[in-house]
Coordinates of C-alpha atoms in Angstrom, one line a residue:
X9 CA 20.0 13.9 4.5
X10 CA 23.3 16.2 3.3
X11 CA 24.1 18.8 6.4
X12 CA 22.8 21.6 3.3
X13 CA 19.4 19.9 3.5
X14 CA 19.6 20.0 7.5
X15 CA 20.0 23.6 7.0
X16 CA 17.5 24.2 5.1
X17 CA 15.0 22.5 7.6
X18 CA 16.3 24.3 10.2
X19 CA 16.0 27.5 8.6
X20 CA 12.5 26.5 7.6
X21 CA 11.6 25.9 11.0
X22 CA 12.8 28.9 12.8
X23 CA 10.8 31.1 10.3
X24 CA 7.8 29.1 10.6
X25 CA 8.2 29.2 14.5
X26 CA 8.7 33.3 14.3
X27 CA 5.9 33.9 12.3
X28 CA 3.7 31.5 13.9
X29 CA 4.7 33.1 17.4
X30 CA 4.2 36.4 15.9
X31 CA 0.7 36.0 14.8
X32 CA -0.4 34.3 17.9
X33 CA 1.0 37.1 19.9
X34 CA -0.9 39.8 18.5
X35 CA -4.3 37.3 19.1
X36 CA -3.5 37.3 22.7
X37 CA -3.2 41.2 22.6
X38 CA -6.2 41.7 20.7
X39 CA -8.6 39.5 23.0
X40 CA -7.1 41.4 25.9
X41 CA -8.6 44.9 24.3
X42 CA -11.8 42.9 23.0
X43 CA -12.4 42.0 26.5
X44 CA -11.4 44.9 28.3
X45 CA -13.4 46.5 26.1
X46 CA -16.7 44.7 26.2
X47 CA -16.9 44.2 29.9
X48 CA -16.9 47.7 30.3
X49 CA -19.5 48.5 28.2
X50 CA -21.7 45.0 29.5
X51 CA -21.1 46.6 32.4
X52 CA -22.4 50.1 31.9
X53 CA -25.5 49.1 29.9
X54 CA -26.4 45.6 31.4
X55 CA -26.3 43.6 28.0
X56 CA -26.4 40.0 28.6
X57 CA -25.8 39.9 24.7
X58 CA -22.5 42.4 25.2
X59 CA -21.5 40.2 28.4
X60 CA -21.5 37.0 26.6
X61 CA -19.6 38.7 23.9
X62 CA -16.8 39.7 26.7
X63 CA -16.9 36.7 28.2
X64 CA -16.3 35.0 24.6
X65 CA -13.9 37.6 24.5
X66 CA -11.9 36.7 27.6
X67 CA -12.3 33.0 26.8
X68 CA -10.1 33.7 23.1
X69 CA -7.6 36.0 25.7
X70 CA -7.4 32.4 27.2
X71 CA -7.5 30.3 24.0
X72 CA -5.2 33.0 22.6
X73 CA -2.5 32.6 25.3
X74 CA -3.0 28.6 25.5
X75 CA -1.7 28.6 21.4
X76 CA 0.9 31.2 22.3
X77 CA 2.2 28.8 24.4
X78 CA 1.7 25.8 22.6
X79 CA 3.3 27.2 19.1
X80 CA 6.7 28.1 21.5
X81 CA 6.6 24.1 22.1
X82 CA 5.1 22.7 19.0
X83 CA 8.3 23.3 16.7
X84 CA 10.5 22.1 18.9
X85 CA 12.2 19.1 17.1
X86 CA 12.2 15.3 18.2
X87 CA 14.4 14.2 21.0
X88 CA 15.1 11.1 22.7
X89 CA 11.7 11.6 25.4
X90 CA 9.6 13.0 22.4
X91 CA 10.6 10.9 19.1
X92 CA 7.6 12.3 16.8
X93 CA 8.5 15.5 17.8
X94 CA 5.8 17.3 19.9
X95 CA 3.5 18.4 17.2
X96 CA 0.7 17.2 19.5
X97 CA 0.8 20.0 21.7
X98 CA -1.0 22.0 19.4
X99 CA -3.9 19.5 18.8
X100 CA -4.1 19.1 23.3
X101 CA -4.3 22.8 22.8
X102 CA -7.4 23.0 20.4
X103 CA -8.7 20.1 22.5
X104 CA -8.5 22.6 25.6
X105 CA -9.9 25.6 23.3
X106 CA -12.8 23.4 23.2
X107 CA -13.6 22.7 26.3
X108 CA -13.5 26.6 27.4
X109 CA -16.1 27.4 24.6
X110 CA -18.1 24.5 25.6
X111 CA -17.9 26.3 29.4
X112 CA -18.0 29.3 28.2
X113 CA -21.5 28.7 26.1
X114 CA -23.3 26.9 29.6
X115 CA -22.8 30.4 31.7
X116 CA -24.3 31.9 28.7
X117 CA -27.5 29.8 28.3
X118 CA -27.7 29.8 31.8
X119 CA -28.2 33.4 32.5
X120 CA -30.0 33.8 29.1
X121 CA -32.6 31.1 30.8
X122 CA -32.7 33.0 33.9
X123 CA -33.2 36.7 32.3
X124 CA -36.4 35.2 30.1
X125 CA -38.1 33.2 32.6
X126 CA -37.0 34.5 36.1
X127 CA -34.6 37.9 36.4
X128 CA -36.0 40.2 34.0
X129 CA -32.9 42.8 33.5
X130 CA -33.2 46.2 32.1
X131 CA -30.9 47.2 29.1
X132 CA -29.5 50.3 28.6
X133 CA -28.9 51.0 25.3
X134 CA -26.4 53.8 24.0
X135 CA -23.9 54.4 21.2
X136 CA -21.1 52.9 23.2
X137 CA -22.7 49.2 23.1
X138 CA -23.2 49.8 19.2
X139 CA -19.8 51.1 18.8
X140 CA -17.9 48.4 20.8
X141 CA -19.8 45.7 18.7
X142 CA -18.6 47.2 15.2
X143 CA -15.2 47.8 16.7
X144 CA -15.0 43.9 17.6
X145 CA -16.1 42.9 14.5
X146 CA -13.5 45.0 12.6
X147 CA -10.7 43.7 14.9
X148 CA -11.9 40.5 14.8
X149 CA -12.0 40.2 10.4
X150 CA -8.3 41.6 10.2
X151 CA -6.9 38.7 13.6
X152 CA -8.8 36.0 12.2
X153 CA -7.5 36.4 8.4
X154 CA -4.0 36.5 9.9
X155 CA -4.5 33.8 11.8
X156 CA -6.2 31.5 9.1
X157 CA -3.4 32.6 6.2
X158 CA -0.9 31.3 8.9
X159 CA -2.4 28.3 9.9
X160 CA -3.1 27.7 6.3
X161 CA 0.6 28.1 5.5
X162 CA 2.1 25.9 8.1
X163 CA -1.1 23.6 8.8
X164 CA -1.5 24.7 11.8
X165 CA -4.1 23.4 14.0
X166 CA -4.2 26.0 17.1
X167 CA -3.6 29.2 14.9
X168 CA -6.8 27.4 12.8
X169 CA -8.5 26.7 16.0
X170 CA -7.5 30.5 17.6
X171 CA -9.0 32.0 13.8
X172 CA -11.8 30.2 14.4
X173 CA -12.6 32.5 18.2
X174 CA -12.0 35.3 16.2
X175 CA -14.8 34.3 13.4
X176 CA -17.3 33.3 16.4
X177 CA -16.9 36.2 17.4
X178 CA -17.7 38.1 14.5
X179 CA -20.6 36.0 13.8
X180 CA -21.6 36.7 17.7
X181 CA -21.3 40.8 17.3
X182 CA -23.7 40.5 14.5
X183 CA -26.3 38.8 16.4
X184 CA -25.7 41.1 19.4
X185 CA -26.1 44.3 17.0
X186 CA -29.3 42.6 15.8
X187 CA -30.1 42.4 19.6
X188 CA -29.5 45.7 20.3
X189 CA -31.5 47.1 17.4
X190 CA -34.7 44.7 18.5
X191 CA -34.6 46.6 21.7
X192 CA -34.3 49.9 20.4
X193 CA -37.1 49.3 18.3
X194 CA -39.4 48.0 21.6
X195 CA -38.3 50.8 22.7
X196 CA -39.7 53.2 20.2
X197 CA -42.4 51.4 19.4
X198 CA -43.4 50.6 22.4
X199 CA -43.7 46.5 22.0
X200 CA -42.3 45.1 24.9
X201 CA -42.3 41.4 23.1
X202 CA -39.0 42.7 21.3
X203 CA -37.5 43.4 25.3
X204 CA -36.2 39.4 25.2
X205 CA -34.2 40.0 21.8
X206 CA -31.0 40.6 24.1
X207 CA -31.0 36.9 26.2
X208 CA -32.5 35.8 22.8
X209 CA -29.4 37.0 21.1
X210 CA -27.0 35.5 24.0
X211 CA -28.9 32.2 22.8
X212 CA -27.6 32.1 19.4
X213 CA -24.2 33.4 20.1
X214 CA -24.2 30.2 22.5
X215 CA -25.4 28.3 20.0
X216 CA -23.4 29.5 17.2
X217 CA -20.8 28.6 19.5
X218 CA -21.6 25.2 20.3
X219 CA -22.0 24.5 16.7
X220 CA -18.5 25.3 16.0
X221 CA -16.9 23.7 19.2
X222 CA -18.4 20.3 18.0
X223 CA -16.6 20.1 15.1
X224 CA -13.3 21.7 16.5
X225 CA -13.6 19.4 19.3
X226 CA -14.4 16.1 17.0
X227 CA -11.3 17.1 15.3
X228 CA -9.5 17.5 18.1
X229 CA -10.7 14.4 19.6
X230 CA -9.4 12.5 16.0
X231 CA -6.0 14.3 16.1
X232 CA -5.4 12.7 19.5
X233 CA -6.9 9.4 18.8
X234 CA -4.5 9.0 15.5
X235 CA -8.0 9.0 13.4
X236 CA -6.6 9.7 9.6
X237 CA -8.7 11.7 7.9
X238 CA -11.3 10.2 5.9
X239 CA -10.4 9.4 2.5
X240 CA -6.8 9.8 3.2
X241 CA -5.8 6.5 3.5
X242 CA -7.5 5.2 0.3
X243 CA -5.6 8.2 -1.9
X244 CA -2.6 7.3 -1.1
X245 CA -2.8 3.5 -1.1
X246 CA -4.3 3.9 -4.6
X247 CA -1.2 6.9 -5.5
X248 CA 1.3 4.4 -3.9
X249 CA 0.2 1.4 -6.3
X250 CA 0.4 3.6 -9.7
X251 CA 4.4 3.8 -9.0
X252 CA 6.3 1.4 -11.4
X253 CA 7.7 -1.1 -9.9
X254 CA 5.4 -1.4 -6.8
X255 CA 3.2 -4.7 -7.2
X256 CA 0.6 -4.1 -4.3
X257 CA 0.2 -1.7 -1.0
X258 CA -0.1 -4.1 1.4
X259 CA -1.2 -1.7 4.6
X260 CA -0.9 2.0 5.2
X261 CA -0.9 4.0 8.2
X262 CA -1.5 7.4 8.7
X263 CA -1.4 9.6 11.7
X264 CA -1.1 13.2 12.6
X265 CA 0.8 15.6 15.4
X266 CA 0.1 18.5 14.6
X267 CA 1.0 20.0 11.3
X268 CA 2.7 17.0 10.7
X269 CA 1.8 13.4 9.2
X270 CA 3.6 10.3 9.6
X271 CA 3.2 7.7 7.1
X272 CA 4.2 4.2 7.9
X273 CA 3.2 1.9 4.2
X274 CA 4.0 -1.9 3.4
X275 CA 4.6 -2.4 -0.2
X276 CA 5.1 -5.4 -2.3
X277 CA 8.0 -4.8 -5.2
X278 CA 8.7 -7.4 -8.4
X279 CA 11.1 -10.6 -6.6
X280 CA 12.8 -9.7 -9.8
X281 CA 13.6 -6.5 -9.2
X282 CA 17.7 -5.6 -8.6
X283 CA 18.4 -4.5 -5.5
X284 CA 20.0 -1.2 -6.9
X285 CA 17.1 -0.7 -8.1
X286 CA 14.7 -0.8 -5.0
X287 CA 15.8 2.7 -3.4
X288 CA 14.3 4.5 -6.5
X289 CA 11.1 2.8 -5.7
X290 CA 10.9 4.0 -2.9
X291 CA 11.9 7.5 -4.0
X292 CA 9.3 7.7 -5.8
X293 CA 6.5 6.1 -3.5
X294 CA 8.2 9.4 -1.4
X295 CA 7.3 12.0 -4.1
X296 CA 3.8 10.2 -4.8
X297 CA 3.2 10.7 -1.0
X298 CA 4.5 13.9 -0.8
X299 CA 2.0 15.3 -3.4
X300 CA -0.8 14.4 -1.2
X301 CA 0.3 14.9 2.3
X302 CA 3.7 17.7 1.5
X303 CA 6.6 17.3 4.4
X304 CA 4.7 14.1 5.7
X305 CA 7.3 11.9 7.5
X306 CA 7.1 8.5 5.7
X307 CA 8.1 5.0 6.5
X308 CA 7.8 2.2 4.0
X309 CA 8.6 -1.4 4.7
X310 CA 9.3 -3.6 0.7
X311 CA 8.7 -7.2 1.1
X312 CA 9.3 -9.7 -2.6
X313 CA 6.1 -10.6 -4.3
X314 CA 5.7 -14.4 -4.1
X315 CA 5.9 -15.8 -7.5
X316 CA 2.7 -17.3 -9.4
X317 CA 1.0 -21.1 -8.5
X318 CA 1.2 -22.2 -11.4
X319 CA 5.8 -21.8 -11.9
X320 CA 7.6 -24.6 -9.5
X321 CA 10.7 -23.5 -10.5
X322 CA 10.4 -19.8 -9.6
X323 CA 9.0 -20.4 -6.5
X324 CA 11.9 -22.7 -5.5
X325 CA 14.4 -20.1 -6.8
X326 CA 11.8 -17.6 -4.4
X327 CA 11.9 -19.4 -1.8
X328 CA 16.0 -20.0 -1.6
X329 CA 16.5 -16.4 -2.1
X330 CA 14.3 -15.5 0.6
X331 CA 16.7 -18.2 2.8
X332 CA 19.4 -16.5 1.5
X333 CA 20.8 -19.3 -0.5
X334 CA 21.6 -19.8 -3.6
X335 CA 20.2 -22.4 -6.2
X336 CA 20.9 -23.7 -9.5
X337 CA 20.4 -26.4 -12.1
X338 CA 16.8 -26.7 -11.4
X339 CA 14.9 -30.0 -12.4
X340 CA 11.2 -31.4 -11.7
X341 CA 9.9 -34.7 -13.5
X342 CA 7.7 -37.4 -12.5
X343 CA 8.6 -41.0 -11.0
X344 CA 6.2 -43.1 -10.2
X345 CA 3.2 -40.4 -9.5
X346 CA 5.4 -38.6 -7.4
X347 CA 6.7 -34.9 -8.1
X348 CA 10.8 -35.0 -8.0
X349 CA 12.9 -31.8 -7.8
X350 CA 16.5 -31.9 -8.1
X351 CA 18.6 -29.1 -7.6
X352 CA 22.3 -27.7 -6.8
X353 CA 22.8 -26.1 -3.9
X354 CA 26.0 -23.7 -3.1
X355 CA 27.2 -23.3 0.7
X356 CA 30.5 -21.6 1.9
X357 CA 33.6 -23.7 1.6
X358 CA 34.6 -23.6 5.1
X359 CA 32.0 -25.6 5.8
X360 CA 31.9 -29.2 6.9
X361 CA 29.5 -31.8 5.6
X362 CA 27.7 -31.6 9.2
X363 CA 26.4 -27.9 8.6
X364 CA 26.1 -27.8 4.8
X365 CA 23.4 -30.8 5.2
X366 CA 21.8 -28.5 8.0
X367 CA 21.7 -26.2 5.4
X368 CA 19.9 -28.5 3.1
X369 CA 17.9 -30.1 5.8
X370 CA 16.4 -25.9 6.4
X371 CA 16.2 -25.3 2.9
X372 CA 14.1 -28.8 1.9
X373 CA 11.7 -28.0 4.7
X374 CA 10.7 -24.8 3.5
X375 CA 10.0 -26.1 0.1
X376 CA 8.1 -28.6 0.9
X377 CA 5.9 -25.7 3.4
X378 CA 5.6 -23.7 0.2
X379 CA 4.8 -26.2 -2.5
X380 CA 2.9 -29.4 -0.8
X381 CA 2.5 -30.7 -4.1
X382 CA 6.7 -31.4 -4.3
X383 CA 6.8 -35.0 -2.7
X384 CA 10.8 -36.1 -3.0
X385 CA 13.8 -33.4 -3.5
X386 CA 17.5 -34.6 -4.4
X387 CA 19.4 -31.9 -3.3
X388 CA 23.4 -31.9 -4.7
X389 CA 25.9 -29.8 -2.2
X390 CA 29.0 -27.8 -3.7
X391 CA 31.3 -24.8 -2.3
X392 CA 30.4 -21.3 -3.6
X393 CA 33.6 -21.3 -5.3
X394 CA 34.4 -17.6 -4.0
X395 CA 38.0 -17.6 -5.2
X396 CA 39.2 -16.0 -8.3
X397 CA 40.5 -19.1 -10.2
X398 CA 43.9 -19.2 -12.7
X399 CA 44.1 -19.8 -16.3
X400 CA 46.4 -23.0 -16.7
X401 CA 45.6 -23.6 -20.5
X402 CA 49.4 -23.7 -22.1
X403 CA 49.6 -21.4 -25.5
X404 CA 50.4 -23.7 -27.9
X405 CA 47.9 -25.4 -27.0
X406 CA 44.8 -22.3 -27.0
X407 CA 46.4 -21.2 -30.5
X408 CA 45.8 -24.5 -32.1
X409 CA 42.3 -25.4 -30.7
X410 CA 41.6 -21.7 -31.8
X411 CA 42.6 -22.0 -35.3
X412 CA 40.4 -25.4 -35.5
X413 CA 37.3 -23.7 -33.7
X414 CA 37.4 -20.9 -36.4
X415 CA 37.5 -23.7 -39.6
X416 CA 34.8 -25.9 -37.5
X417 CA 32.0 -22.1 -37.7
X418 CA 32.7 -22.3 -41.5
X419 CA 30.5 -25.6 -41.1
X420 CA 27.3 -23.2 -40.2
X421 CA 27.0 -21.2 -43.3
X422 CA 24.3 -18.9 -41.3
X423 CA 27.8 -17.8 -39.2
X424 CA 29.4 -15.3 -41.1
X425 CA 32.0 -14.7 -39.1
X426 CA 33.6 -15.7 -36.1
X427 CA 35.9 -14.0 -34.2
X428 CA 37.1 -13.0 -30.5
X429 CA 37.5 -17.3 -29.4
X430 CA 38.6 -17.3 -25.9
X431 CA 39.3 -20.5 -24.5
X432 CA 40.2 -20.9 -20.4
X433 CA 41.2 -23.5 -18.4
X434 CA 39.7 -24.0 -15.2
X435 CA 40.2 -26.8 -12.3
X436 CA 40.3 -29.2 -14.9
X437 CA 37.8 -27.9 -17.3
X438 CA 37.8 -26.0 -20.5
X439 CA 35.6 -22.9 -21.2
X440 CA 34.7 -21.9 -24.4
X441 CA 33.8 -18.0 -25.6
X442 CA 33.3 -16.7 -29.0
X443 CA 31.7 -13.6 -30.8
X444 CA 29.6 -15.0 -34.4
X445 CA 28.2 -12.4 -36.7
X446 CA 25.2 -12.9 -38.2
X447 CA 22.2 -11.7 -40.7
X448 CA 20.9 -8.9 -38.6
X449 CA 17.2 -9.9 -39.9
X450 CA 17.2 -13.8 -39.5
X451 CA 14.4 -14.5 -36.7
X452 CA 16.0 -15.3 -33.1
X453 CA 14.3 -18.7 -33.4
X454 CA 16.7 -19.6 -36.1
X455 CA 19.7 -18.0 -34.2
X456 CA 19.7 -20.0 -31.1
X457 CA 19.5 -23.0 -33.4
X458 CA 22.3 -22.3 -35.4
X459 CA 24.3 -21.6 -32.3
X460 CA 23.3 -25.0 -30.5
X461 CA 24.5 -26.3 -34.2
X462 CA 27.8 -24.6 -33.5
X463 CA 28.2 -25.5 -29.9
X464 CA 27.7 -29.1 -30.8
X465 CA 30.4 -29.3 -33.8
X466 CA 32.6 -27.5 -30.9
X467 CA 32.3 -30.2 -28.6
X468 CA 32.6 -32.8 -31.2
X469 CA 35.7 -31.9 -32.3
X470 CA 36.9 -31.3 -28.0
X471 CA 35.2 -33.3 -26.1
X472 CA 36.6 -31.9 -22.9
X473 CA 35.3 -28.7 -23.3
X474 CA 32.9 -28.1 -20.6
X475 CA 31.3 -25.1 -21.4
X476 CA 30.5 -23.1 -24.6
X477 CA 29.5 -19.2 -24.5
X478 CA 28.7 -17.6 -27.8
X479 CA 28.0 -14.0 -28.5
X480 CA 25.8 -13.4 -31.5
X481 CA 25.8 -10.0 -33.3
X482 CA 24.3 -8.7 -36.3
X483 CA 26.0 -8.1 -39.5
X484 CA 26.3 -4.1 -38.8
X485 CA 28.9 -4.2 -36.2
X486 CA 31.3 -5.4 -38.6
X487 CA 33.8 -3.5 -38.7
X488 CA 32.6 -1.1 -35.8
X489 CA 35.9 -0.3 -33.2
X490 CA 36.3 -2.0 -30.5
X491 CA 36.0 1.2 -28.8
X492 CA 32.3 2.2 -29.6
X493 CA 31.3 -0.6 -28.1
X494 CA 29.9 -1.1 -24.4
X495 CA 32.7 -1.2 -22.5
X496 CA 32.9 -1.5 -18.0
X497 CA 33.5 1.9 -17.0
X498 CA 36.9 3.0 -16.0
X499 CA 37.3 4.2 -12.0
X500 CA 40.2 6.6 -10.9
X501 CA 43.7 4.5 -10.1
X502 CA 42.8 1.7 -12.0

């Protein structure tokens, strides 16, 4: 990450961190006027319905101060005790939030129970315990929007968790107005059936309440327990597999601190594929994350895919690479009912005969693991051949094998030109390289005949040449400059 992008982050963070602070600072002053509030007037008419509201009250003053504290420790970024950060605060802090409703809703049955069937209580009713009611609800629509938009916008689980105190509480105001409203009616009306509509309402603000705690609390529970969300896991193993260049999701993990997710996926990429070519990959497995789970903190381990059953000599080459060896010169054939691979294998010059056959040795054993069916393998040591080696071909010499290459392609009348012969020698052996133009519409087929044709009348006419490279081209580029043509890119001081 470029010290720009840190910057960003960090400047990302310390807004989230004041807002998020902000917001959960005016929920703790809000619950301390709620309750002050509501206690006073459960005091001075005897509501059990008003007293469950201010004791619902004081419980978001505490749930209100517990997320106060845990936002001023949930941003704070990963250190060497805490190295996924310590997001989880905020889920121990819903988990807490639940508890205290759960509490909170026991007192409240409790006495409800005892006001029906044992303490009958007398309520007062006056404009004060209507007024307090429509006051909390008010208060309570404007904190818990706040607190929801924020949580919302920085996935917050303890602003979610203090937004959802406030919206009990609205829910719980209503029922205590309906309460209230019962008993005036008993009142007027003299039916004194309608007297338990207060410890009736003080039952379904409980309830309401429990309701709501179970599923914060299951959440909770989840968050802590590194449950992933249900669904999750299958969206982005299925999002990870559409990228190009990904063969199969092997395993995905998923867990959440927090706002924050932490991916850890094992993918399987083509054996083929360059290494250059691998980071891209996983850029994009990134971005195809990051559309589902935005900011998410992802992980991804790339193993080769194995090569099919069914291709000996890809899986030989698979299995080398995989060693870290390299292989060439393949051959499989019969003898005798038995399946026979031969093969060239390249070890480091400074090495004696002793640890290149240990090489072999490692190499033949894992073959024969991965293909049981291989039953004898000749393996043929040789250096890596890791130094630049010199031309020692005299002049006189390259000019005339030159001139006689060029009359020996007027043989092929398919070649209608050839041109650019390079001819090197190398530890004792002579390398061949030449450009041919041909029909640009003759079928491929034809063309790697014709050039076997040609490479043949080349070695017939030198038969030391040991190797013969020949460019085809169509027709077309005659003519076209040397310097439209692909060329290696040029690099500063060169």
């Amino acid at each position: 990450m470029t010290t720009t992008e840190n910057k960003r982050t960090e400047t990302r963070r310390e807004l989230s961190f004041s807002e998020k602070r902000t917001v959960a600072l005016h929920s703790m002053l809000a619950a301390i006027f709620l309750s002050a509030l509501k206690l006073f007037v459960g005091l001075l008419t005897g509501s059990l319905g008003i007293l469950s509201e201010a004791a619902h009250s004081g419980l978001d003053l505490v749930a209100a101060i517990i997320t106060y504290l845990s936002v001023q420790v949930s941003d704070k970024p990963a250190d060497a005790d805490h190295q996924y950060g310590h997001q989880k605060v905020e889920n121990f802090s819903a988990f807490l939030q639940t508890g205290l409703l759960l509490a909170t809703c026991a007192w409240i049955v409790f006495e409800a129970v005892r006001r029906l069937f044992f303490t009958p209580v007398t309520v007062e009713l006056s404009a004060w315990a209507f007024a307090v009611m429509i006051i909390s609800i008010v208060v309570d629509f404007f904190r818990s929007r706040e607190l929801l938009e924020t949580a919302r916008k920085y996935k917050s689980q303890a602003l979610e968790a203090d937004a959802l105190h406030f919206r009990t509480d609205i829910w719980g105001s209503s029922v205590v107005i309906l309460g209230l409203i019962a008993l005036w009616l008993g009142d007027r009306f003299r039916i004194p059936q309608l007297r338990v509509a207060d410890p009736m309402a003080a039952l379904a603000v409980a309830g309401l309440t429990v309701w709501i705690s179970a599923k914060l609390g299951r959440r909770t529970i989840d968050a802590l327990l590194d449950a992933a969300p249900r669904g999750l896991q299958g969206r982005i193993s299925e999002a990870v597999r559409s990228v190009d260049g990904v063969v199969a999701c092997e395993r995905v993990r998923i867990r959440n601190a927090g706002s924050k997710f932490f991916v850890d996926a094992n993918i399987a990429v083509e054996r083929t594929t360059p290494f250059d070519h691998v980071p891209a990959i996983l850029s994009a497995v990134r971005a195809r994350i990051g559309e589902i789970l935005p900011d998410a903190d992802v992980m991804i381990d790339t193993e080769p895919e194995a090569p099919s059953e069914d291709n000996l000599f890809e899986k030989v080459k698979w299995v080398a690479r995989r060693s870290n060896l390299a292989v060439h010169d393949l051959l499989v054939h019969e003898v005798d009912r038995q399946l026979t691979l031969d093969l060239h294998l390249e070890v480091d010059e400074s090495y004696t005969l002793e640890q290149a056959h240990e090489r072999v040795n490692y190499l033949e054993a894992q073959i024969f693991e991965e293909i049981p069916e291989m039953d004898v393998i000749n393996t043929h040591i040789e250096s890596e051949g890791t130094h630049i080696q010199t031309d020692k071909m005299a002049g006189e010499l390259r000019a005339r094998m030159v001139k006689e290459l060029q009359e020996v392609a007027t043989q092929v009348p398919e070649i209608i030109d050839c041109h650019d012969i390079a001819i090197r020698e190398v530890d004792q052996k002579i390398y061949v390289s030449c450009h041919c133009l041909m029909d640009g519409s003759l079928p491929i087929t034809l063309v790697h005949d014709k050039t076997v044709e040609l490479e043949d009348l080349f070695r017939k006419t030198f038969p030391a040449i040991h190797k013969v490279t020949i460019h085809t081209e169509p027709e077309s580029e005659r003519g076209v400059p040397a310097t439209a043509r692909p060329r290696r890119p040029q690099t500063s001081g060169r």
